[in-house]
DNA sequence: TTATCAATTGCAACATTGTTGCGTTTAATT
DNA sequence: AATTAAACGCAACAATGTTGCAATTGATAA
């Protein structure tokens, strides 16, 4: 099988995730890295981190895509079954690890992954909007 | 307020939705219309139909965006609180109108919209994969 | 430590998706 | 039929993501 390597760029990307409380887009990561590496490299690092189950991808109703660190203990084969909240005002996306939807599926479907994103106003923006 | 008009292109787009059992991407609609109108016009029609609550937008984990007819009775202010299923094999996206997630939100969030997409294998692909 | 070699990177080129401005056309109303 | 704002086509642009390939580099074994 393919082995994976620790490179300067990969380490830097991980540090950016470590420091951030909210999910990050490819562009946001690129800006924070300040030309440490190429745009394409970041895409490839994100792909690898997803395969390694270190981060997960969040796709939003408005078309934006963000990534966040997985902060469950590392488990083989896990579903990211928590909700994400996307603020319509500040556009920050946060993992709501405690919010897990329950639902009943019809038979004959095999579910591998779920994506549950709520949008509206986050606590910060809700308070400042009074 | 702005009035809305019925144009040939808009009617054609609606017919395409009427005929389809699954959600459609902008590109799929464009191909089915066979150059009846410009690419940009379709984007604008989709925007209008969303505002009129005739269709709704579905954004998928793989980054694709599709649209489907709303088949609830037309109501002012409604949330599309049903699930969508995205097949990893045939890439068809279907509305699961009966599947509605239940969840408990922390306080201080105002939820305006939800997006609940499940991916895996649809009944068709599940059967043919045995 | 040094040689090895596949994993990773940079770069250029490309594809797809969506947006905007503006002059022209057209649906709906008078 | 005249009016007029909505809708349109077209061109140009921006953002996002992908691919091929040669050069670089991290990890491993000699
Ligand atoms: Mn996770
Ligand atoms: Mn609906
Ligand atoms: Zn906010
Ligand atoms: Zn399928």
Tab-separated table of C-alpha atoms and ligand atoms in Angstrom, chain B residues 53-56 68-72 78-82 97, ligand 2:
chain	number	residue	atom	x	y	z
B	53	UNK	CA	-40.405	28.453	-3.821
B	54	UNK	CA	-41.043	26.284	-6.848
B	55	UNK	CA	-37.727	24.452	-6.681
B	56	UNK	CA	-35.074	23.984	-4.044
B	68	UNK	CA	-35.495	19.650	-7.543
B	69	UNK	CA	-39.159	20.587	-7.658
B	70	UNK	CA	-40.882	21.296	-4.382
B	71	UNK	CA	-43.823	18.974	-4.231
B	72	UNK	CA	-45.415	20.122	-1.042
B	78	UNK	CA	-41.445	26.807	4.345
B	79	UNK	CA	-38.309	24.956	5.265
B	80	UNK	CA	-37.141	22.141	3.030
B	81	UNK	CA	-36.644	19.897	5.948
B	82	UNK	CA	-36.525	16.610	4.101
B	97	UNK	CA	-39.702	13.612	1.294
E	2	LIG	MN1	-39.994	22.181	-0.747
